[in-house]
Short mmCIF file of C-alpha atoms in Angstrom, two decimals:
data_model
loop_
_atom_site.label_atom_id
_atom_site.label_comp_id
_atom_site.label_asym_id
_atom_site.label_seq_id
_atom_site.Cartn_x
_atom_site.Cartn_y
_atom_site.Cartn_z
CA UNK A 1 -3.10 -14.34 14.68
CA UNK A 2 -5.50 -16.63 16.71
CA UNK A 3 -2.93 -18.68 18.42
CA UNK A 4 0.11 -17.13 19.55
CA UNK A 5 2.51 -20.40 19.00
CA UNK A 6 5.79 -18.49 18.03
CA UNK A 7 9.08 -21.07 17.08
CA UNK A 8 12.11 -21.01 18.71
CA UNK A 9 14.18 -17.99 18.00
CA UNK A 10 17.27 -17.98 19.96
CA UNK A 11 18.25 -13.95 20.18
CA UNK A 12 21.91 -13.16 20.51
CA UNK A 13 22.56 -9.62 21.90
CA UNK A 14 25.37 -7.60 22.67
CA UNK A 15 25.20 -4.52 24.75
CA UNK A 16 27.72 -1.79 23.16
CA UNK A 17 30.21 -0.81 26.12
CA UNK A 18 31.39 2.38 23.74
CA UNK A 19 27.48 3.44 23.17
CA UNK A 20 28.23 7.69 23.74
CA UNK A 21 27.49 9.54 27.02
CA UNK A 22 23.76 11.32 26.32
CA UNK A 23 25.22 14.88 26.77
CA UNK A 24 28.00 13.92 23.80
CA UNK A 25 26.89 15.68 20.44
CA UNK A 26 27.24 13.74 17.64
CA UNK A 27 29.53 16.10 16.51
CA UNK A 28 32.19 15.26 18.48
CA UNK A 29 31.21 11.51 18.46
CA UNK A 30 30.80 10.72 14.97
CA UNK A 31 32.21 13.90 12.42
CA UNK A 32 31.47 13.64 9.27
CA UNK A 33 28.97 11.58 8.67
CA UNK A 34 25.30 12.58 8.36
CA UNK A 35 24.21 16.48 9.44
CA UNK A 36 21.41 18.74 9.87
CA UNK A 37 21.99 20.48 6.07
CA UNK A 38 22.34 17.53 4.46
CA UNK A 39 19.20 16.01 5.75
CA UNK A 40 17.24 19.74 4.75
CA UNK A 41 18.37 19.76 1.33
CA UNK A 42 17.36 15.70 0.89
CA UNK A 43 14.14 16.12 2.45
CA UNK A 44 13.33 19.99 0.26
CA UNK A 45 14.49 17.94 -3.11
CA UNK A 46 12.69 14.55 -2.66
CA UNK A 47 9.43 16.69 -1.61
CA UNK A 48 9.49 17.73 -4.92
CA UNK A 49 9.44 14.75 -6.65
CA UNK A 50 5.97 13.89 -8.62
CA UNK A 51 4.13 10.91 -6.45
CA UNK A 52 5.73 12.12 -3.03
CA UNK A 53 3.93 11.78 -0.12
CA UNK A 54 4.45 10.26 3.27
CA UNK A 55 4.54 6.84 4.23
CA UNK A 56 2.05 5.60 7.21
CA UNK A 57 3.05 4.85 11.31
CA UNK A 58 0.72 2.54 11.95
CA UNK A 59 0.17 1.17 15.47
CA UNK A 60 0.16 -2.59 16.87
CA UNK A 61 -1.11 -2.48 20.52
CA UNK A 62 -1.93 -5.97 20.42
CA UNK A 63 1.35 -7.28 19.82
CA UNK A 64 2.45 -4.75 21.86
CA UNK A 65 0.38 -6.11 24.72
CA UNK A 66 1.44 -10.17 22.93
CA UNK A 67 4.57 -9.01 24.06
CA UNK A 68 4.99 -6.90 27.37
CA UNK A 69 5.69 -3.84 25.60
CA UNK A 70 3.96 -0.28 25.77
CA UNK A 71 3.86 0.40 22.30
CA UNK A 72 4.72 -0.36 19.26
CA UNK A 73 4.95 1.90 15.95
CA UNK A 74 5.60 0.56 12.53
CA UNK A 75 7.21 3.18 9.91
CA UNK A 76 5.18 0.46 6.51
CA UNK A 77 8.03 1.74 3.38
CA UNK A 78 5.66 -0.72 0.86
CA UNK A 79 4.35 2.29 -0.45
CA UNK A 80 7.18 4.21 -1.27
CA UNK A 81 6.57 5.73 -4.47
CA UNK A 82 5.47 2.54 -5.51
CA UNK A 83 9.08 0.80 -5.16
CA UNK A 84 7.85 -0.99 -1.71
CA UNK A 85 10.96 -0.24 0.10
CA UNK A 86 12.19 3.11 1.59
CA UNK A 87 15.67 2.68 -0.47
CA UNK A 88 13.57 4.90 -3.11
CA UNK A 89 14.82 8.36 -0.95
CA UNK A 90 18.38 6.89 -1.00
CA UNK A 91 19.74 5.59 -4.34
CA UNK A 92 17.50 7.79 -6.18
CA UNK A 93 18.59 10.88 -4.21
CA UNK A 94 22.22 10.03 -4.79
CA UNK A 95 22.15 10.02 -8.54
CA UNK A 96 20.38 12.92 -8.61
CA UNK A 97 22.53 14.67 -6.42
CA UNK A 98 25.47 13.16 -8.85
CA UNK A 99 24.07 14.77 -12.13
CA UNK A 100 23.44 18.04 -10.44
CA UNK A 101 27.18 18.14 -9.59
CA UNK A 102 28.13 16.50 -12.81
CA UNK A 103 26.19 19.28 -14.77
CA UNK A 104 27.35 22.21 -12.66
CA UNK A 105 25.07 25.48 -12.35
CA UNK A 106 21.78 25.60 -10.86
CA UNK A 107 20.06 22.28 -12.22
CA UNK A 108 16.62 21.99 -10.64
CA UNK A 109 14.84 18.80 -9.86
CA UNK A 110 12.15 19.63 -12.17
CA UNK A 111 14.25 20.40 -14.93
CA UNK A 112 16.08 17.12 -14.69
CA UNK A 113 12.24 15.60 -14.94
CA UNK A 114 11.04 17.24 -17.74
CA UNK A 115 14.45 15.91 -19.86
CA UNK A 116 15.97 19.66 -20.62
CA UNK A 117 19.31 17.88 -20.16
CA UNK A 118 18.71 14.85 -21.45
CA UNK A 119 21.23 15.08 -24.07
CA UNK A 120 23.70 15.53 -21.44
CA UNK A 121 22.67 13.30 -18.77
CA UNK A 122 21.70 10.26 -22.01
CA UNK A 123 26.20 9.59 -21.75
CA UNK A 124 26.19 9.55 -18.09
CA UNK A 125 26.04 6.08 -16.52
CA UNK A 126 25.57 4.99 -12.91
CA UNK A 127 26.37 1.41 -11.40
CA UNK A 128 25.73 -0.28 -8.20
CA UNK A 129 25.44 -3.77 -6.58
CA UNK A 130 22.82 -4.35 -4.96
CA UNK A 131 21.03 -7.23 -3.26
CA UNK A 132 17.45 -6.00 -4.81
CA UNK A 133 16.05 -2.24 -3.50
CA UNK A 134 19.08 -0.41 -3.45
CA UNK A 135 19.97 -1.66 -7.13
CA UNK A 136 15.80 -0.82 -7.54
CA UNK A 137 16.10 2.49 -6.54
CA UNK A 138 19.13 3.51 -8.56
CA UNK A 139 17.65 1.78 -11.81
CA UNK A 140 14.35 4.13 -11.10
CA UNK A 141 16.79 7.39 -10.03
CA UNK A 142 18.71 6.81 -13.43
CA UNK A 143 14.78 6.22 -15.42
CA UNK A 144 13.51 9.44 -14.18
CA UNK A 145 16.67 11.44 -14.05
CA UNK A 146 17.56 10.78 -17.34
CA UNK A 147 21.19 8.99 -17.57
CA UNK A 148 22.00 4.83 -18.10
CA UNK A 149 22.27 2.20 -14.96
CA UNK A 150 24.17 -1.08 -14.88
CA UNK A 151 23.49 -2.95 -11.74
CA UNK A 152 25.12 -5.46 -10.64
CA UNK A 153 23.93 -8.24 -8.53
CA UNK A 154 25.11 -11.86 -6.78
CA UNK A 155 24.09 -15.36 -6.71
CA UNK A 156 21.40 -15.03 -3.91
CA UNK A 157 19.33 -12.26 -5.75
CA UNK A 158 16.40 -13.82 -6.63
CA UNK A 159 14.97 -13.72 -10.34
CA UNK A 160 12.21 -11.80 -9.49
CA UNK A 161 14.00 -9.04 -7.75
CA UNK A 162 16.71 -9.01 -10.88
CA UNK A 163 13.27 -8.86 -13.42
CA UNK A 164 11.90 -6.34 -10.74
CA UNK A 165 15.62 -3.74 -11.33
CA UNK A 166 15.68 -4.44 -14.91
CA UNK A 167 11.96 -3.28 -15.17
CA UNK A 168 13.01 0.33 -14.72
CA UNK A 169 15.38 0.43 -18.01
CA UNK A 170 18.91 -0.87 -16.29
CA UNK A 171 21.38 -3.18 -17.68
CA UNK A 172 21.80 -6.42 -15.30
CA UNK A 173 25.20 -8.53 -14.29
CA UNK A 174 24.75 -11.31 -12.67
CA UNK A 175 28.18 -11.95 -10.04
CA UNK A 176 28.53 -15.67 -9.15
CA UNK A 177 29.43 -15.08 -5.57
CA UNK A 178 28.15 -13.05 -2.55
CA UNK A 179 27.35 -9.50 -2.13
CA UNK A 180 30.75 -7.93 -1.19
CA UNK A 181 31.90 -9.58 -4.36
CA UNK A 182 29.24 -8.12 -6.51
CA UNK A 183 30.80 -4.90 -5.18
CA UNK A 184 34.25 -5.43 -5.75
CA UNK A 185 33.06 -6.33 -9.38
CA UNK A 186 31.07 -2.80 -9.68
CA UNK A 187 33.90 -0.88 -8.54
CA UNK A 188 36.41 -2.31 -11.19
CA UNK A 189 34.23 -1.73 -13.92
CA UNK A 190 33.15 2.16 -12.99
CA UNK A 191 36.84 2.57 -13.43
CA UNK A 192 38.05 1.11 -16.02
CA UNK A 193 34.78 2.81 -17.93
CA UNK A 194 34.65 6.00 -16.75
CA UNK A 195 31.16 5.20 -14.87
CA UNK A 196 29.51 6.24 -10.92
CA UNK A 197 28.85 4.01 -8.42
CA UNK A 198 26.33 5.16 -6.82
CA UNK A 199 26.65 3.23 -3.48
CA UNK A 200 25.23 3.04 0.10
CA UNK A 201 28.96 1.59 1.52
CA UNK A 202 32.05 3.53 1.79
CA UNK A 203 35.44 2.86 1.48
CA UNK A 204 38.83 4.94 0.98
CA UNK A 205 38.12 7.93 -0.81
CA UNK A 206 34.22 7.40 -1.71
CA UNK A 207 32.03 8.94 0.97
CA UNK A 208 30.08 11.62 -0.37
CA UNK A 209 27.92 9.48 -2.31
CA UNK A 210 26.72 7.12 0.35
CA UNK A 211 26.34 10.09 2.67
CA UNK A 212 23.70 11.35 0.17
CA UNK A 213 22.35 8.19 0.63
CA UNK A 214 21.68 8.36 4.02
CA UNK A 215 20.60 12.02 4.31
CA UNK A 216 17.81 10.58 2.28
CA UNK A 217 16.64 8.66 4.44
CA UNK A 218 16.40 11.31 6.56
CA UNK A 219 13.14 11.99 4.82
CA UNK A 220 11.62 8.57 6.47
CA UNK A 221 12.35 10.04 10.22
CA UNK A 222 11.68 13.21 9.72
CA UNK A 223 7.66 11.84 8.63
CA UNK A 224 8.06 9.87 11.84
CA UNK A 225 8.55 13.13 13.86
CA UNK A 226 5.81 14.89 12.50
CA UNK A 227 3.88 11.40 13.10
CA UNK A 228 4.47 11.20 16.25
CA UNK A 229 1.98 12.06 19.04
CA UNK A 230 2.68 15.51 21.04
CA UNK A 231 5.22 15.30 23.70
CA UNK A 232 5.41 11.25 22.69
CA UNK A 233 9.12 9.39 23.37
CA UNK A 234 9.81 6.70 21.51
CA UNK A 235 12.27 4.44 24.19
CA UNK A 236 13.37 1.78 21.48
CA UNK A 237 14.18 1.44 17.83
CA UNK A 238 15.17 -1.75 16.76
CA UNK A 239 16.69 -1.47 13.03
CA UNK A 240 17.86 -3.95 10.86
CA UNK A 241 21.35 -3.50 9.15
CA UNK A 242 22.54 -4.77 5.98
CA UNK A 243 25.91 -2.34 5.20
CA UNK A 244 25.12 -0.25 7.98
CA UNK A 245 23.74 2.79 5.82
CA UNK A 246 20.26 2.92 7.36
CA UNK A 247 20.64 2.59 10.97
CA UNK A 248 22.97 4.78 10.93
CA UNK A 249 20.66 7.34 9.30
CA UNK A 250 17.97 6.84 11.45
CA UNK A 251 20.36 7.49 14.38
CA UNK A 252 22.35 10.43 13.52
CA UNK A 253 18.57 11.75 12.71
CA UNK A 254 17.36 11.15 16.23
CA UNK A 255 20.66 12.00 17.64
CA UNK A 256 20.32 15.44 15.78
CA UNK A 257 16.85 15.43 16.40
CA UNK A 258 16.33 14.66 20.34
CA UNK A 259 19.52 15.14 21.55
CA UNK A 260 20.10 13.44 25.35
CA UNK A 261 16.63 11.98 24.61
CA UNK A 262 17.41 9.85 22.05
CA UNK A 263 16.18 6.48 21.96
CA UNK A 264 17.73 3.38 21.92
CA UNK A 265 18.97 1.98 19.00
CA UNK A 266 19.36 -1.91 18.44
CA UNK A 267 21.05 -2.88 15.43
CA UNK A 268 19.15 -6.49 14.17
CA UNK A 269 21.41 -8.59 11.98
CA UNK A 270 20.35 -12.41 10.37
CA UNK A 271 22.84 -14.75 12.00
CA UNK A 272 24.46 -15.68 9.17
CA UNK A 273 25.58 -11.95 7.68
CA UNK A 274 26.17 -10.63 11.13
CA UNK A 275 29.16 -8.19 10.17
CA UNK A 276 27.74 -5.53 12.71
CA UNK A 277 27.33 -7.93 15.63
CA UNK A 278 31.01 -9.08 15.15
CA UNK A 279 32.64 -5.66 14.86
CA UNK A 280 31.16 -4.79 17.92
CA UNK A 281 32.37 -7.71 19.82
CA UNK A 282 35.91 -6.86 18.42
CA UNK A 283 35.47 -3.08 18.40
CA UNK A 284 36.68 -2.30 15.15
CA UNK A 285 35.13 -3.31 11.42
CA UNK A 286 35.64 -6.57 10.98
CA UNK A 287 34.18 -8.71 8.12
CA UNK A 288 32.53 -12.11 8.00
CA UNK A 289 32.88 -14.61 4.78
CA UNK A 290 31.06 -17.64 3.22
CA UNK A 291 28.08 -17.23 1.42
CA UNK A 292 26.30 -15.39 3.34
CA UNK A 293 23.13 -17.69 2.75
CA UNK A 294 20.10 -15.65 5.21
CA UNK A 295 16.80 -15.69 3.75
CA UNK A 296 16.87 -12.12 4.48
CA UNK A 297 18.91 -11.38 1.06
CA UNK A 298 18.56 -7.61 1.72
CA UNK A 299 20.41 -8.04 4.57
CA UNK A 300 23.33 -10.52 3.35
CA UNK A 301 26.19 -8.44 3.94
CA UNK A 302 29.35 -9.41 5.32
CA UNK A 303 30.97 -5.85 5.84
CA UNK A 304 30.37 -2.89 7.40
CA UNK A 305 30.56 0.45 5.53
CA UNK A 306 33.29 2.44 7.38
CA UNK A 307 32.16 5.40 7.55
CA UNK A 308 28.16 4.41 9.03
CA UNK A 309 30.10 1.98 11.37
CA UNK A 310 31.59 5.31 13.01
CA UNK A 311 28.32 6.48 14.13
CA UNK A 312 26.91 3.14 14.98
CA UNK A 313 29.64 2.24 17.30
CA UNK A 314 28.85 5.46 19.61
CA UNK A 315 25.18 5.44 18.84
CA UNK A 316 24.36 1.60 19.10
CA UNK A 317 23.06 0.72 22.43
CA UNK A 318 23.21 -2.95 21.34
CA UNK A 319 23.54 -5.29 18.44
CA UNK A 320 21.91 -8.72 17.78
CA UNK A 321 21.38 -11.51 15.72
CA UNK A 322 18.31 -13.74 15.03
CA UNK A 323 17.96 -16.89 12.76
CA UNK A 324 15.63 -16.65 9.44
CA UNK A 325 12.73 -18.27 11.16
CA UNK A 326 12.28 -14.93 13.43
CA UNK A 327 11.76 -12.82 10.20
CA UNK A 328 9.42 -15.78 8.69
CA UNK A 329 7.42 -15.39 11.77
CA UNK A 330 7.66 -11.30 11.84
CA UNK A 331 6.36 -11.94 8.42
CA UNK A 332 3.51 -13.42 9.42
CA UNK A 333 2.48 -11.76 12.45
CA UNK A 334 2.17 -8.88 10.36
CA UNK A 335 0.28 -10.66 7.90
CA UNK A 336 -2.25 -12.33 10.49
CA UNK A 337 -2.64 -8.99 12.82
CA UNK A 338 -3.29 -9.79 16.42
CA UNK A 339 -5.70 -8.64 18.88
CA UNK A 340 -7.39 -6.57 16.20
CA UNK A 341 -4.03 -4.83 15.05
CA UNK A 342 -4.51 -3.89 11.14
CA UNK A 343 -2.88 -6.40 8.57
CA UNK A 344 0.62 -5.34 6.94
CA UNK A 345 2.67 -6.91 4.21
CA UNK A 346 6.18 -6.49 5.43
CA UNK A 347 9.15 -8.37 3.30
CA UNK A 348 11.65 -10.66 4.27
CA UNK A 349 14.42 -7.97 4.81
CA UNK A 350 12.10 -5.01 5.93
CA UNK A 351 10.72 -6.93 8.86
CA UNK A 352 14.70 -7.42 10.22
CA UNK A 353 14.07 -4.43 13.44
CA UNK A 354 10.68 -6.69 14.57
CA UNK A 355 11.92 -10.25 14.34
CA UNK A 356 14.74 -8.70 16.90
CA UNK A 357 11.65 -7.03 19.14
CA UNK A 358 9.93 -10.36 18.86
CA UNK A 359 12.87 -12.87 19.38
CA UNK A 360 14.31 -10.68 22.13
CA UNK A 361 10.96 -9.99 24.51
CA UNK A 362 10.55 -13.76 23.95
CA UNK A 363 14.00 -14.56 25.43
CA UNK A 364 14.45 -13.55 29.14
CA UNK A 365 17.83 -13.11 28.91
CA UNK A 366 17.75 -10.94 26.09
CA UNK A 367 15.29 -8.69 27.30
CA UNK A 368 16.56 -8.21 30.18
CA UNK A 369 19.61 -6.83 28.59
CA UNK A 370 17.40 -4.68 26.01
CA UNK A 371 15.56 -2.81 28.89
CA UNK A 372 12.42 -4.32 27.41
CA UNK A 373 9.46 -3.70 30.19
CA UNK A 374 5.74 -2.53 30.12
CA UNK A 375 6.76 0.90 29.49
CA UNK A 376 8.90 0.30 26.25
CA UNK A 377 7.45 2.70 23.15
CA UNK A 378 9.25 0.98 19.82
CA UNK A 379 9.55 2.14 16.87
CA UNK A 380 10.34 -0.39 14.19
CA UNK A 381 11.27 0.65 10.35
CA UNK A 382 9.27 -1.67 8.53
CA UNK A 383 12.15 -1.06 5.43
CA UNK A 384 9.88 -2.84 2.56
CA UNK A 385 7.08 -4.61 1.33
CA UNK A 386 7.05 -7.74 -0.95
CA UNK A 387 9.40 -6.47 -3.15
CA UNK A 388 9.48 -10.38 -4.42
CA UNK A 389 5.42 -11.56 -4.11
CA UNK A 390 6.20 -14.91 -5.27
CA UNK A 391 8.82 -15.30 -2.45
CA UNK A 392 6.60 -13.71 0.18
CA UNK A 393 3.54 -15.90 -0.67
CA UNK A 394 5.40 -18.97 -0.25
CA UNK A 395 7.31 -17.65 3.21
CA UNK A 396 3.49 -16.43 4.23
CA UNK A 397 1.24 -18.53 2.13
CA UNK A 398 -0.84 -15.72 1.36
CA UNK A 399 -0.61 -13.27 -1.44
CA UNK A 400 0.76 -9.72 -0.84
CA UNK A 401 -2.77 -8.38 -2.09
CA UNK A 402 -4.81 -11.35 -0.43
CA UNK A 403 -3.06 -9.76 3.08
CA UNK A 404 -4.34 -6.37 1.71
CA UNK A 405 -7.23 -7.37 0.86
CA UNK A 406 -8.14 -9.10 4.26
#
């Protein structure tokens, strides 16, 4: 980017007074909800699908130096098994994990593949809502796995995520309302027909599932580790949260992972669908309504799912909200590179964790509260790509492969 002219992004931040002690395990902060096992078998199955193979860490010392920061590392998800979002190793992991335990025995991943239970797993249906890459990734989990999808979706999906889901063989419903309605919706219908939901929120009684979720995305940190330099500490990660299912993967990783060394996490919200940011104010879940209207339509949730809430409120060590112009500009900072950093194509959603970074080292205030300084090492999950190219060429004005291609 040749001139450095970023908007006004007023950062909101709240430091978590009931962030855990670093000698606490998470064991007796958060039971229950992610653990090392799980994250094993997610990482041993998902390795063995066909097309596997990690996603880059790239590096962006000069907006690290743009900034004030020591370093910044960028886990780019647009490749991810050619989905473009890193929701492929969670939706798809949970129906496979829900056939497996549907068909009882010893069912391999590679049987599943090759269709030897198709005539099984053909009368088995899954259902989710979705704002776009969850929905994505259960639609392609259902395709290669063998069994039927219905997804359902709201008012502020756009048409060319829906055409994007229905690509992969799934039946499409369309909720007129938000996204916590679109849920309600898919929950009624799985039982009155006998279907899954195969979901990355949790409520009374359904837990398993989304915790198969998020030991999926175990897979993403556990590339990150081996990524890594020797002996390197990462200080920061600044996450974006729609329901709450990825950050608190990515934590209960690190916390598993490093122990007393953890990072930081900061939990990024949009403004308007800032469920996270609220609870934490009140210290308990607590929901927020309307439509839920943020650009960042990955992200337009409105509440928390219970059970990654109980890790996030000991692991959080803040939460904050930024308006839609910060992930515009994160957008196209990426885009533009700066100070010879290499060009990425991040999407509206996925770039959530960098607007925050940007917006908050721009901010006095809010750095100062984030412990932002010349030796901060980030590490931002860079959750998907242009999952909608027409969408990202108009927020950008480049295309996705024009970006590339530069």
């Amino acid at each position: 980017m040749t001139n450095w002219k970023p908007p006004h992004l007023p950062a909101h931040v709240f430091v978590n007074p009931r962030l855990a002690p670093a000698e606490e395990s998470l064991a007796a902060a958060a039971t229950g909800v992610v653990d090392e096992a799980g994250f094993a078998r997610a990482a041993a199955e998902i390795k063995a699908w066909p097309g596997y193979q990690p996603t880059p860490l790239r590096r962006l010392p000069g907006l690290a130096h743009q900034l004030g920061v020591g370093g910044i590392a960028y886990k780019d998800e647009g490749g991810r098994f050619g989905l473009g979002a890193f929701k492929a190793v969670g939706g798809a992991y949970a129906v496979l994990r829900h056939l497996q335990d549907k068909l009882g025995g010893d069912v391999s991943v590679a049987d599943l593949l090759a269709g030897k239970h198709r005539a099984r797993t053909r009368d088995i249906t899954v259902c989710t809502a979705t704002d776009g890459n969850h929905g994505k990734s259960v639609a392609w989990g259902a395709q290669i796995f063998g069994c039927r999808a219905v997804i359902y979706i709201h008012q502020g999906v756009s048409v060319g995520r829906e055409q994007a889901i229905a690509a992969f063989g799934a039946e499409m419903r369309r909720i007129p309302d938000n996204y916590d309605a679109s849920v309600r919706a898919c929950a009624a219908d799985a039982a009155k027909n006998g279907w899954q939901v195969i979901s990355d929120t949790t409520w009374d009684g359904y837990q398993e599932i989304p915790r198969h979720v998020m030991h999926g995305y175990g897979v993403m940190m556990g590339e990150v580790m081996d990524q890594l330099a020797p002996a390197e500490q990462i200080s920061h990660v600044f996450i974006q949260a729609g329901v709450g299912g990825l950050p608190a993967a990515v934590a209960g990783y690190l916390w598993l992972e490093l122990d007393a060394l953890r990072p930081k996490i900061v939990v990024v919200e949009p403004e308007k669908a800032a469920c996270h940011f609220e609870s934490a104010k009140a210290g308990r879940p607590t929901p927020v309504t309307g439509k839920l209207d943020t650009l960042m339509a990955g992200l337009a949730c409105g509440e928390v799912s219970p059970l990654a809430w109980s890790l996030l409120d000991k692991a959080s060590f803040a939460f904050m909200t930024v308006p839609d112009d910060a992930a515009v500009f994160a957008m196209k900072v990426l885009a533009e590179g700066i100070g010879g950093d290499g060009r990425i194509v991040g999407g509206e959603a996925g770039v959530g964790g960098l607007a925050g970074l940007i917006a908050g080292c721009l901010d006095e205030r809010a750095r100062q509260a984030l412990l932002l300084d010349a030796h901060a090492n980030i590490l931002i999950i860079g959750s998907e790509g242009a999952t909608d190219p027409v969408l990202y060429a108009e927020l950008v004005g480049r295309k996705p492969e024009e970006v590339l291609a530069a």
